XYZ file of C-alpha atoms in Angstrom:
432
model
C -44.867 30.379 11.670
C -47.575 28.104 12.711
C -51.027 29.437 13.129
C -53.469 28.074 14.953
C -56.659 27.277 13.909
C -60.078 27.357 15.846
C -61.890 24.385 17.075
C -65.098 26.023 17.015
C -66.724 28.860 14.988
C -66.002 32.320 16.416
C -69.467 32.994 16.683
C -69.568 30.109 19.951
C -65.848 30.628 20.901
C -66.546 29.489 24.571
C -65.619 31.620 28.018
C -63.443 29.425 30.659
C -65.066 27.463 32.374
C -68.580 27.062 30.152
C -68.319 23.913 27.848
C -69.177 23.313 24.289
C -70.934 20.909 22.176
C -67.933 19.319 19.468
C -69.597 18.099 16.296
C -68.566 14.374 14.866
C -67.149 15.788 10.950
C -64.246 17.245 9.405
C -64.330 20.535 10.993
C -62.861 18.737 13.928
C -59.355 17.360 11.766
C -57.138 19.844 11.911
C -54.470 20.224 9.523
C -51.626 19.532 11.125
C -47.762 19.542 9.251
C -47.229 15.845 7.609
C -45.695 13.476 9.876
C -45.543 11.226 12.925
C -47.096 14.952 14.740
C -50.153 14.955 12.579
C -50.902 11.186 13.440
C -50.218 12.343 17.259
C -52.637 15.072 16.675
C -55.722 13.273 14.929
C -55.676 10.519 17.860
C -55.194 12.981 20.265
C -58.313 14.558 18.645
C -60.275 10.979 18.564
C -59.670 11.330 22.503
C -61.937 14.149 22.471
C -64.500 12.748 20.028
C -64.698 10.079 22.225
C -65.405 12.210 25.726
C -69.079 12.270 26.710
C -71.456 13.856 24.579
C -72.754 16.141 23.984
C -70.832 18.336 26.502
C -66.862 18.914 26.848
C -64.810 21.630 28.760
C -63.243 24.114 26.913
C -60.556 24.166 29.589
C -59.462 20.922 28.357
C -59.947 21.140 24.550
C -57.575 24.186 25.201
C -55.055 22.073 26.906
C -55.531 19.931 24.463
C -54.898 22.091 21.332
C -51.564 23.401 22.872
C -49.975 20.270 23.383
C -50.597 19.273 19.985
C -48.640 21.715 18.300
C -46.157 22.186 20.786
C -45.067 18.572 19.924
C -45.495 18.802 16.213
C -43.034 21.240 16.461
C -40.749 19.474 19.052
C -41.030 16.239 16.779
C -40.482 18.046 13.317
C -36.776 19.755 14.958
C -35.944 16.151 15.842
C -36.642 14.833 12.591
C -34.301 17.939 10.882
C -32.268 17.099 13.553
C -31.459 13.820 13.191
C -31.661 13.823 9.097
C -28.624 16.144 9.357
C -26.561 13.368 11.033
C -27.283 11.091 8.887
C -26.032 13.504 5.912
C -22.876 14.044 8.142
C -22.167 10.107 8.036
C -22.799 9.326 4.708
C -20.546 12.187 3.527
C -18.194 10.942 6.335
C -18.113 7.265 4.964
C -17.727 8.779 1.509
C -14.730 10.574 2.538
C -12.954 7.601 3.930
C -13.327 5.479 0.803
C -11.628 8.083 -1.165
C -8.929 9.037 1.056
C -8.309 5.168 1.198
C -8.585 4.665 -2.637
C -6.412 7.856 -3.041
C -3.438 7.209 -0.575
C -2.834 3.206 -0.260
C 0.361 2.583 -0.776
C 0.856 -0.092 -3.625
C 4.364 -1.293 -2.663
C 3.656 -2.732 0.801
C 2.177 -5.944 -0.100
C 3.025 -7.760 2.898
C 0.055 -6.490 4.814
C -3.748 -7.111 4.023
C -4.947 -4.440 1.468
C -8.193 -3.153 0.713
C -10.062 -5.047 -2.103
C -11.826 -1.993 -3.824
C -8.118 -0.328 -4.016
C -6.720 -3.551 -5.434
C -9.321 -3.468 -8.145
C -9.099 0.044 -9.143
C -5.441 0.068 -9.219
C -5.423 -3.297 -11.572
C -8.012 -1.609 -14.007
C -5.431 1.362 -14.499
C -2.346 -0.419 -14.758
C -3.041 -2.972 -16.865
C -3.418 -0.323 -19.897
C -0.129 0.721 -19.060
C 1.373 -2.573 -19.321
C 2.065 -3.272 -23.166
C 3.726 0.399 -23.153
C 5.764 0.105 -19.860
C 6.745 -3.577 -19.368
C 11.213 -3.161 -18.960
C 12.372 -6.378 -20.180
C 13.618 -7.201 -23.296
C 10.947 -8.336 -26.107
C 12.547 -12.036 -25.898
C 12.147 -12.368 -22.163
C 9.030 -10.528 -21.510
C 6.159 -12.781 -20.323
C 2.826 -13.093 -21.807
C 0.278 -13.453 -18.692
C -1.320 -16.749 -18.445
C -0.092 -18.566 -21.135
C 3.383 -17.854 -19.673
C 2.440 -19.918 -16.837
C 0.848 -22.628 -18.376
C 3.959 -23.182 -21.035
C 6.550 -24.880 -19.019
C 9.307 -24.765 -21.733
C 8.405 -21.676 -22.729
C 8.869 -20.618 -19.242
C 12.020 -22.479 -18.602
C 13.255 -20.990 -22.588
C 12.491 -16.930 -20.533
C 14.633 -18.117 -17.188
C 17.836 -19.686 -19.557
C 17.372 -16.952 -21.370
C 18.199 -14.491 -18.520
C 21.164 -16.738 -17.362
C 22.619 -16.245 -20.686
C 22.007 -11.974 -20.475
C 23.951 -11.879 -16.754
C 26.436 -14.298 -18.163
C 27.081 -11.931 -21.372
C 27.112 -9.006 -19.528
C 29.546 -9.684 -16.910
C 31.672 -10.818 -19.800
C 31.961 -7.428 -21.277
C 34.908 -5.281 -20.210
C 33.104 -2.042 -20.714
C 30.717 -2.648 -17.968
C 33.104 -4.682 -15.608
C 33.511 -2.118 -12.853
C 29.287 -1.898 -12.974
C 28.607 -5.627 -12.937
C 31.852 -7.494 -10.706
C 32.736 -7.003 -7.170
C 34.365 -9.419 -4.036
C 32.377 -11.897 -2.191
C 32.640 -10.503 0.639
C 31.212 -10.482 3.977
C 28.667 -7.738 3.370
C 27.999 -10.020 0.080
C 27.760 -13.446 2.430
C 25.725 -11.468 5.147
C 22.844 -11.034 2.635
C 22.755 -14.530 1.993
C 20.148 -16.926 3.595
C 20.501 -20.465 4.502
C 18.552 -23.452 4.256
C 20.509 -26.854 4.664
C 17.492 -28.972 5.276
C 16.691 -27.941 1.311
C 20.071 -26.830 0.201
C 18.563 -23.483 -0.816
C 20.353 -20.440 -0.876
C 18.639 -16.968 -0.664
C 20.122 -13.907 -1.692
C 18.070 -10.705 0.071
C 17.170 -8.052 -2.087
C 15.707 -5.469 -0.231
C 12.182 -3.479 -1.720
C 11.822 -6.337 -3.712
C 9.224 -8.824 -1.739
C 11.949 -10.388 0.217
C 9.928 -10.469 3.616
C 7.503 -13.178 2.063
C 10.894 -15.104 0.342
C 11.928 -14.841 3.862
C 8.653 -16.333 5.264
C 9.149 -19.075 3.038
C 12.663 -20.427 4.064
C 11.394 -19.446 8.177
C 8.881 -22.346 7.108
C 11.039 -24.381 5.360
C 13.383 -24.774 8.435
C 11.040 -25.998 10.691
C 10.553 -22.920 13.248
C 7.189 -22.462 12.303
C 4.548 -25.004 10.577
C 3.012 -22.119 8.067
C 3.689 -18.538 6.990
C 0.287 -17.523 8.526
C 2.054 -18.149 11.838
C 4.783 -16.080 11.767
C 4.456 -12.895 13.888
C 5.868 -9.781 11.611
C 8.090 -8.867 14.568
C 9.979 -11.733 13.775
C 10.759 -12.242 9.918
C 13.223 -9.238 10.036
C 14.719 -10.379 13.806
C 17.591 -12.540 12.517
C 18.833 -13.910 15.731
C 14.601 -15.506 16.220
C 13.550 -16.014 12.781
C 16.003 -19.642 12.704
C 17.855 -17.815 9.141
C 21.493 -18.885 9.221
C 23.624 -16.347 7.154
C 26.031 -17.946 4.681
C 28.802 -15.322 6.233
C 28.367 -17.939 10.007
C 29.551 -20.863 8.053
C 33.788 -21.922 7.591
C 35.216 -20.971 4.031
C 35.106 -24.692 3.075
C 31.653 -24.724 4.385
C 30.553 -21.711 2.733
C 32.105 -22.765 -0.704
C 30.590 -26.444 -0.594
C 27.238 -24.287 -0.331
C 28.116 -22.044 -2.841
C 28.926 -24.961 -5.154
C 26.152 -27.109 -4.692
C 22.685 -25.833 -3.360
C 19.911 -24.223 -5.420
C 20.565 -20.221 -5.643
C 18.014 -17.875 -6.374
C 17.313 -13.974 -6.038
C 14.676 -11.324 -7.275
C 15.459 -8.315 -9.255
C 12.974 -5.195 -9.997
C 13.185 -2.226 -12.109
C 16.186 0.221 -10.381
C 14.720 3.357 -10.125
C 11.702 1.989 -9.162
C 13.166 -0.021 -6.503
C 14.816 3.503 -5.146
C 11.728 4.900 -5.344
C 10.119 2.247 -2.564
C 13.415 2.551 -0.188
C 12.748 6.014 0.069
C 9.037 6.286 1.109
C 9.490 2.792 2.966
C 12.017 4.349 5.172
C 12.126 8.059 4.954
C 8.371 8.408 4.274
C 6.161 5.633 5.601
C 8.847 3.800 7.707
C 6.174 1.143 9.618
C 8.118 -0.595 11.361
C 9.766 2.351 13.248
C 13.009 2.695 12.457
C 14.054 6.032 13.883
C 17.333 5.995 12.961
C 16.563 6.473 8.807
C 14.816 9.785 9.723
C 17.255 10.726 13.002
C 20.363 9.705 11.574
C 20.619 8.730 8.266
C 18.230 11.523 6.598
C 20.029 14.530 8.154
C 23.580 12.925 6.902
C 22.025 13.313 3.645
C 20.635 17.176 4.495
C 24.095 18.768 5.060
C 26.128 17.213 2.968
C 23.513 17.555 -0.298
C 21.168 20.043 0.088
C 21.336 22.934 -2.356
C 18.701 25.537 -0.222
C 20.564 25.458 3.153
C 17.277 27.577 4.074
C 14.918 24.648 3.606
C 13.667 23.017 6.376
C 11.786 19.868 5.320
C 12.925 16.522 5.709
C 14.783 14.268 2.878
C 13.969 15.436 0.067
C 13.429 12.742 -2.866
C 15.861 15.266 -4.977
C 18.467 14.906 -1.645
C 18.523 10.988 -1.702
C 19.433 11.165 -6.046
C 22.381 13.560 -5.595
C 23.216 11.223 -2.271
C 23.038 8.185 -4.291
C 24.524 9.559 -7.659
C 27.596 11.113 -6.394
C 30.898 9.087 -7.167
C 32.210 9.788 -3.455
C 29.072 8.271 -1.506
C 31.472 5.164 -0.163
C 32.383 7.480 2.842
C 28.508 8.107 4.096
C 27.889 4.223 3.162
C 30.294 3.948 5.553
C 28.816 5.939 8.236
C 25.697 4.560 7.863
C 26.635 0.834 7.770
C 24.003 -1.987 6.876
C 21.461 0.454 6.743
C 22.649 0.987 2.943
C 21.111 -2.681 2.020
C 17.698 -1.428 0.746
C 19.342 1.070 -2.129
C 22.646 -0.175 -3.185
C 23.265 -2.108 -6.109
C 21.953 -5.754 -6.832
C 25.956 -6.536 -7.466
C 27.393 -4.859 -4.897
C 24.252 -7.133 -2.700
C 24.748 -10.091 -4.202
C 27.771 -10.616 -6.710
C 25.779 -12.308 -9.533
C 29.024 -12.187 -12.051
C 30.603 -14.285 -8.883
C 28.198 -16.608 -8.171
C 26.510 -18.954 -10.458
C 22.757 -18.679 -9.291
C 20.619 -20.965 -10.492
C 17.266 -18.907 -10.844
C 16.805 -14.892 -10.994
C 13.140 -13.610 -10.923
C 11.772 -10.693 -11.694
C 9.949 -8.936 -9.516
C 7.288 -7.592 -12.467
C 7.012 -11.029 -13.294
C 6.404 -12.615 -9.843
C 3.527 -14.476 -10.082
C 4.657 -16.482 -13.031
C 8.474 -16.818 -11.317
C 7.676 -17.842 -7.355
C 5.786 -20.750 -8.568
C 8.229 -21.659 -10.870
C 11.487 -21.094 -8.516
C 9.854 -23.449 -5.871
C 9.127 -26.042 -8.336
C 12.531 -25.909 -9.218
C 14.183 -25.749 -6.139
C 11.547 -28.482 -5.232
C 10.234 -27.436 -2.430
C 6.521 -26.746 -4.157
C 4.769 -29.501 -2.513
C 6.095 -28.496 0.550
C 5.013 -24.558 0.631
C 4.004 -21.955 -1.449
C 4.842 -18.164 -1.972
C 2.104 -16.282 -0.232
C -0.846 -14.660 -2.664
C 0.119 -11.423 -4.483
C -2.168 -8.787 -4.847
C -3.524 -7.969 -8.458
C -1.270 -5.763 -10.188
C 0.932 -4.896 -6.989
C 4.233 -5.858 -8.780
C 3.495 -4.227 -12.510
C 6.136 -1.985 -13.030
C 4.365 1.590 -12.905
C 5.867 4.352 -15.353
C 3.793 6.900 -14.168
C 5.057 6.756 -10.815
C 8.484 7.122 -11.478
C 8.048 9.897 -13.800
C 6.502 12.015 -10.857
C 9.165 11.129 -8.784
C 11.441 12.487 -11.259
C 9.954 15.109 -12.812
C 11.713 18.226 -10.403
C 15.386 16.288 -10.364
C 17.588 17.599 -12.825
C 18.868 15.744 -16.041
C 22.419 16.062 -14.885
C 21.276 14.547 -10.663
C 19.644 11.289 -12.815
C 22.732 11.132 -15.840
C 24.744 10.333 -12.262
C 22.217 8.205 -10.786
C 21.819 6.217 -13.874
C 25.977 6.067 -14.207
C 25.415 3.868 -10.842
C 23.238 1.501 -11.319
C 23.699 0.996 -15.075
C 24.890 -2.292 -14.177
C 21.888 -3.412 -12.835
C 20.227 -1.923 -16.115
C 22.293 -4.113 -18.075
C 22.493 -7.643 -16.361
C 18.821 -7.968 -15.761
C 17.617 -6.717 -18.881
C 15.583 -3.671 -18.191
C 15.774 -1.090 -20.776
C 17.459 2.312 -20.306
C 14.946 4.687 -18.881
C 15.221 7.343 -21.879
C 12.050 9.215 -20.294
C 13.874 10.215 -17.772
C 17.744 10.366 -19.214
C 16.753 12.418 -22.548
């Protein structure tokens, strides 16, 4: 506690109303607690220095000396005060940064993402790349000087041609890597005539920019900046004809002569970003994953009948693994697109494509697939974010780490086609 100190000696305290004589000197600074208060104080003090001398009331110096240190203690709360808030922020603001460098989602790279995220995420996945890169040695690009090596880019792409083309060719695999052109086949199929371009949609896979690209292309909108989000995935707005609205003789003519491309990506991994996109994350609101879809899933493979937490990653494996889905695909119609099969989406042992990227390769294969559609002076596939499309180990071993050996043996049996006809290697880390 405060204690205050005497203005005079004791031996002249003054009675009220008699007045006292106040030397000039230091016995009239009083020491006061450091801050804006003890500045207050000593002027305050001047004041009284200043009064006529050599008289002054003691009424007044009383006054005088109360006020003083009733606001140095006023002002020195209001300092503590206003220093805690500032704490409060800062750890507030400190906070936020981590939460957002902690919970970004990586696979959502149509939207603007935060450029300290990007950064951090680039520094940690580019160690992992030598170890965890899925193609093939002889078609695995080598950064930059992949880019800048035309025929050595050209040798990768031929290269992959020749892997589909030797796969479907083997009998072993033919019930994995063939199925009809049919309408579900012809519905994911995107049409540009003005180009002759053909676009086969691969959901999870960056196909919403692909798709800004032909919406340009077309004419209904002068740049991909301009085109509102709502309307990419609104096919009766977004000016995409669908190979399946054509005749037969039209469709085939297509099918014979314009440039055909689509983009592949690591299988499980792919999986993986279906199920937080829609049963997870879902932003674009689609209520039906979670509302219909999800609890399809629940009843039919759920082992703990007692749990009561939505889809379970563990739920959408068995779902997905088990040789008598067809009759749920069923129920759930289109829906289905973002985690069946790349044959069963777009029949590449049917149709001769021209170009197949990779989706951990992207940045070296959009530039390359507009060139050779040529269409590169006319647009260009939007930027990428560093590192967004490296294919992330790590990620899919946590997602697999509590399904069982036998739940991903089936899941594998499935999609082992895809495996095979676009090179990735046989996840082992997961299978053995």
């Amino acid at each position: 506690m405060l204690r205050r100190r005497r203005l005079v000696p004791a031996a002249r305290m003054p009675q009220a109303g008699q007045t006292v004589h106040l030397p000039r000197g230091p016995e009239l600074w009083l020491r006061f607690p450091l801050g804006p208060s003890s500045l207050l104080g000593r002027w305050m003090m001047r004041d009284c220095e200043k009064a006529p001398r050599p008289w002054i009331n003691a009424n007044l110096l009383g006054r005088y000396k109360s006020f003083i240190w009733l606001t140095s203690d006023n002002m020195h709360h209001q300092w503590l005060l206003l220093a805690a808030c500032f704490w409060v922020i800062f750890m507030f603001m400190v906070a936020s940064k981590f939460i957002t460098l902690t919970f970004k989602d990586p696979d959502v790279y149509g939207v603007k993402q935060e450029p300290l995220m990007l950064t951090a995420m680039t520094k940690v996945e580019k160690i992992q790349v030598p170890e965890e890169k899925c193609l093939p040695e002889e078609f695995q690009p080598t950064g930059k000087v992949f880019s800048e090596d035309p025929m050595h880019q050209s040798l990768v792409h031929v290269k992959r041609i020749e892997l589909l083309r030797n796969v479907c060719r083997d009998a072993a695999l033919r019930n994995l890597s063939h199925t009809t052109v049919s309408k579900f086949v012809l519905d994911r199929i995107f049409v540009c005539d003005k180009h002759k371009i053909l676009f086969c949609q691969t959901p999870k896979v960056g196909n919403t920019q692909w798709k800004k690209v032909l919406i340009v292309l077309n004419g209904a909108f002068s740049s991909i900046e301009e085109i509102p989000e709502n309307i990419v995935h609104d096919h009766e707005k977004n000016g995409l004809p669908r190979l399946s609205s054509f005749s037969d003789s039209e469709i085939q003519k297509r099918l014979n002569l314009y440039f055909k491309f689509f983009i592949v990506r690591d299988p499980f991994e792919r999986l993986i970003s279906a199920f937080k996109d829609k049963f997870v994350h879902n932003p674009r609101f689609e209520p039906w994953y979670r509302h219909e879809i999800a609890p399809g899933i629940i009843r039919k493979y759920r082992k703990n009948r007692t749990e009561t937490k939505g889809l379970q990653f563990e739920d959408f494996v068995r779902y997905l693994g088990d040789p008598n889905h067809r009759w749920l695909d069923v129920q759930f119609g289109d829906h289905i697109i973002h985690w069946v099969t790349y044959v069963e989406l777009c029949a590449p042992c049917e149709i001769t494509y021209s170009v197949i990227g990779h989706h951990e390769t992207l940045e070296d294969d959009a530039p390359y697939i507009l060139k050779e559609a040529g269409i590169d002076h006319l647009v260009s596939y939007p930027t990428i974010p560093p590192g967004i499309t490296v294919y992330n180990k790590t990620k899919v071993e946590r997602y697999f780490s509590g399904i069982s050996k036998r739940d991903i043996r089936r899941l594998y049996a499935r999609f082992e086609g895809d495996f095979k006809l676009f090179g990735y290697r046989e996840p082992d880390f997961l299978l053995n």
